[in-house]
Amino acid sequence: MPIKVLITKNYDELSEKAAKIIADAIRNKPNLVLGLATGGTPVGCYRELVRMHKEKKLDFSRVVTFNLDEYIGLPPTHPQSYRYFMNENLFNHVNIRMENTHIPDGMTDDPQKTCEEFEKAIETAGGIDLQLLGIGANGHIAFNEPGSPFNSRTRVVEISEQTRKDNARFFQSIDEVPRQAISMGIGTIMEARKIVLLASGARKADAVAKSVKGPITEEVPASILQKHPNCTFILDEAAASKL
Ligand code: PGA
């Protein structure tokens, strides 16, 4: 199925559209299994979901979540860990049960086992109904950098230098950006029943264009989404400028 593309005026509208899709999915299925993403892009969407919880009683009490990835070596108390990010941006402000939120443990002694258990937990939950994604300037999804196999599963991955540079803005210096992460694989992501990818800003325009209409290649991880039966990209005008 071709990727559906929704172009919004700006970041606020993009965030509202994404939040509305998630809220509708939760209202339709209160025990929704929701895949979540971190990074700068989904912050506005989470802000909007918190507002809908507070003002419109959007109910997260039965929602189950799985995050895409976590840095290896950062504890949940580290402000740049993705557990910390999710608590701060969403979980602490809605009525989700913390035991229903799953993020790979970046401090694990046994990464292999952690990855297997994460996959198993997704399966036990019945699979992911709706997966939210960002995209890297290099076309990555989660920490599946260019060259990642399309059939990859949750595993330990090396973070590319470009991604470490991109993410250095959140740290004191690039030296502090971890070199490895635990990431859902591309095969894992593709099994989600519905995928919504958000991209904002001109820096993402190339990766977006290659993913939507370029050849499907492991060099552009998000290009595999052209084969997903239900995938929508929500873009602002700048991110859509090369389509
Ligand atoms: P960003 O990251 O939202 O911070 O741009 C997206 C990504 O790298 O997947």
XYZ file of C-alpha atoms and ligand atoms in Angstrom:
252
model
C 0.000 0.000 0.000
C 1.368 3.451 -0.793
C 2.082 5.549 2.252
C -0.755 7.988 3.014
C 0.530 11.530 3.427
C -1.147 14.227 5.482
C 0.409 17.690 5.152
C -0.296 20.144 7.939
C 0.387 23.885 8.138
C 2.810 23.727 11.031
C 4.069 21.768 14.017
C 1.055 22.566 16.210
C -1.389 21.262 13.639
C 0.786 18.165 13.106
C 0.752 17.512 16.853
C -3.027 17.972 17.088
C -3.677 15.613 14.164
C -1.431 12.916 15.652
C -3.016 13.239 19.099
C -6.507 13.027 17.612
C -5.652 9.777 15.804
C -4.318 8.296 19.049
C -7.278 9.560 21.109
C -9.781 8.132 18.606
C -7.975 4.789 18.699
C -8.137 4.732 22.518
C -11.853 5.622 22.500
C -12.506 2.804 19.998
C -10.420 0.315 21.948
C -9.826 1.328 25.580
C -7.207 -1.433 26.013
C -5.255 -0.222 22.981
C -1.688 -1.484 22.611
C 0.126 1.702 21.708
C 3.684 1.946 20.396
C 5.416 5.185 21.405
C 8.397 7.182 20.203
C 10.731 9.702 21.819
C 12.740 12.599 20.368
C 11.773 16.198 19.779
C 8.988 15.536 17.279
C 6.317 13.779 19.409
C 6.531 16.231 22.341
C 3.646 18.378 21.028
C 1.505 15.302 20.431
C 2.060 14.141 24.026
C 1.245 17.643 25.309
C -2.032 17.491 23.412
C -2.835 14.006 24.761
C -2.256 15.270 28.311
C -4.621 18.165 27.602
C -7.258 15.748 26.263
C -6.876 13.604 29.371
C -7.361 16.599 31.659
C -10.093 18.403 29.702
C -11.895 15.611 27.892
C -11.320 12.689 30.243
C -9.345 10.697 27.689
C -8.858 7.492 29.671
C -5.492 5.721 29.685
C -6.354 3.314 32.513
C -6.368 0.242 30.273
C -3.892 1.391 27.628
C -0.714 -0.680 27.264
C 2.389 0.953 25.770
C 5.661 -0.192 24.233
C 8.431 2.271 23.442
C 10.661 1.813 20.423
C 14.021 2.065 22.100
C 16.266 3.022 25.007
C 19.892 4.067 25.342
C 22.252 1.470 26.781
C 23.849 2.708 29.980
C 21.384 5.429 30.976
C 19.347 4.735 34.127
C 15.671 5.782 34.284
C 16.701 8.712 36.497
C 18.930 10.163 33.731
C 17.054 13.092 32.130
C 18.041 11.871 28.632
C 16.895 8.292 29.156
C 13.770 7.505 27.247
C 12.069 6.200 30.400
C 12.604 9.610 32.003
C 11.372 11.337 28.818
C 8.164 9.294 28.700
C 7.420 9.804 32.389
C 7.974 13.551 32.078
C 6.173 14.116 28.791
C 3.233 11.739 29.136
C 2.991 9.002 31.759
C 3.180 11.203 34.884
C 0.338 13.389 33.595
C -2.279 10.800 32.573
C -3.965 7.901 34.337
C -1.862 5.172 32.752
C -0.749 2.310 35.001
C 3.063 2.336 35.091
C 3.099 -1.478 35.000
C 1.400 -1.249 31.596
C 4.251 0.851 30.157
C 7.158 -1.016 28.578
C 10.514 0.489 27.664
C 13.608 -1.665 27.143
C 15.881 -1.626 30.199
C 19.067 0.201 29.163
C 20.816 -0.914 32.359
C 20.266 -4.632 31.871
C 23.070 -7.122 32.625
C 21.693 -9.454 29.985
C 20.708 -7.459 26.869
C 19.925 -10.577 24.852
C 17.399 -11.739 27.435
C 15.951 -8.223 27.789
C 15.383 -8.079 24.014
C 13.742 -11.501 23.913
C 11.484 -10.618 26.841
C 10.495 -7.354 25.172
C 9.434 -9.181 22.003
C 7.570 -11.737 24.102
C 5.742 -9.000 26.026
C 4.534 -7.429 22.751
C 3.271 -10.819 21.614
C 1.552 -11.521 24.946
C -0.174 -8.129 24.759
C -1.623 -9.199 21.402
C 0.673 -7.146 19.164
C 0.869 -3.391 18.685
C -2.348 -1.775 17.418
C -0.935 1.658 16.643
C 2.745 2.559 16.433
C 3.898 6.179 16.522
C 7.225 6.804 14.756
C 9.692 9.594 14.093
C 12.259 9.539 11.321
C 15.957 10.398 11.416
C 17.564 12.743 8.907
C 19.235 9.564 7.594
C 15.904 7.741 7.239
C 16.214 5.686 10.410
C 13.181 4.464 12.344
C 13.725 3.830 16.053
C 17.503 3.193 16.184
C 17.432 1.105 13.024
C 20.144 2.945 11.154
C 20.774 2.619 7.384
C 21.800 -0.956 6.590
C 19.587 -2.511 9.281
C 17.961 -5.683 7.983
C 14.271 -5.355 7.185
C 13.613 -8.555 9.141
C 15.445 -7.361 12.288
C 13.912 -7.861 15.740
C 14.498 -6.092 19.070
C 18.273 -6.105 19.631
C 21.313 -4.128 20.695
C 22.357 -1.680 17.978
C 25.194 0.771 17.379
C 24.001 4.375 17.055
C 25.370 6.054 13.927
C 27.621 9.102 14.169
C 25.008 11.238 12.402
C 22.347 10.253 14.915
C 24.736 10.846 17.837
C 25.397 14.335 16.419
C 21.663 14.939 15.913
C 20.925 13.905 19.495
C 23.894 15.748 21.038
C 21.668 18.835 21.418
C 19.975 17.088 24.340
C 23.288 16.341 26.136
C 26.126 18.529 27.526
C 28.438 17.299 24.766
C 28.528 14.646 22.038
C 30.843 12.511 24.187
C 27.953 11.912 26.560
C 25.647 10.518 23.845
C 25.557 6.738 24.278
C 26.984 4.612 21.455
C 24.516 1.766 21.758
C 20.808 1.305 22.288
C 18.230 -1.424 22.531
C 15.840 -0.929 19.633
C 12.773 -2.630 18.282
C 13.695 -4.129 14.921
C 12.232 -3.158 11.579
C 10.462 -6.518 11.438
C 8.961 -5.809 14.870
C 7.758 -2.343 13.816
C 6.255 -3.641 10.560
C 3.985 -5.993 12.527
C 2.111 -3.075 14.109
C -1.402 -2.975 12.679
C -1.276 0.751 12.002
C 1.696 3.110 11.797
C 1.740 6.904 12.103
C 5.047 8.632 11.368
C 5.609 12.273 12.281
C 8.177 14.543 10.633
C 8.656 18.268 11.060
C 11.146 20.675 9.520
C 13.222 20.970 6.345
C 15.995 18.812 7.822
C 13.714 15.787 7.385
C 12.524 16.604 3.842
C 15.065 14.396 2.031
C 14.498 11.367 4.234
C 10.720 11.806 3.919
C 10.833 12.028 0.105
C 13.124 8.993 -0.199
C 10.903 6.990 2.152
C 7.631 7.841 0.430
C 8.645 7.579 -3.215
C 12.192 6.283 -3.411
C 13.257 2.695 -3.966
C 12.640 0.357 -1.037
C 16.131 -0.197 0.294
C 17.793 -1.048 3.603
C 19.893 2.096 3.069
C 16.691 4.083 3.829
C 15.079 2.122 6.662
C 11.744 4.019 6.533
C 11.306 3.118 2.837
C 10.036 -0.323 3.929
C 6.906 1.448 5.202
C 5.740 1.547 1.550
C 4.976 -2.125 2.073
C 2.921 -1.606 5.229
C -0.848 -1.984 4.726
C -1.794 0.985 6.916
C 0.866 3.669 7.261
C 0.308 7.434 7.399
C 2.976 10.154 7.437
C 1.881 13.379 9.141
C 4.160 16.167 7.948
C 4.460 19.897 8.218
C 5.031 21.876 5.033
C 8.811 21.994 5.456
C 9.141 18.216 5.917
C 6.898 17.700 2.863
C 8.792 20.176 0.673
C 10.635 17.553 -1.412
C 7.661 15.282 -2.103
P 13.557 13.869 16.448
O 14.111 12.388 16.233
O 12.091 13.752 16.672
O 14.284 14.358 17.701
O 13.905 14.641 15.228
C 13.429 11.532 15.386
C 14.236 10.284 15.175
O 15.473 10.339 15.240
O 13.624 9.233 14.932
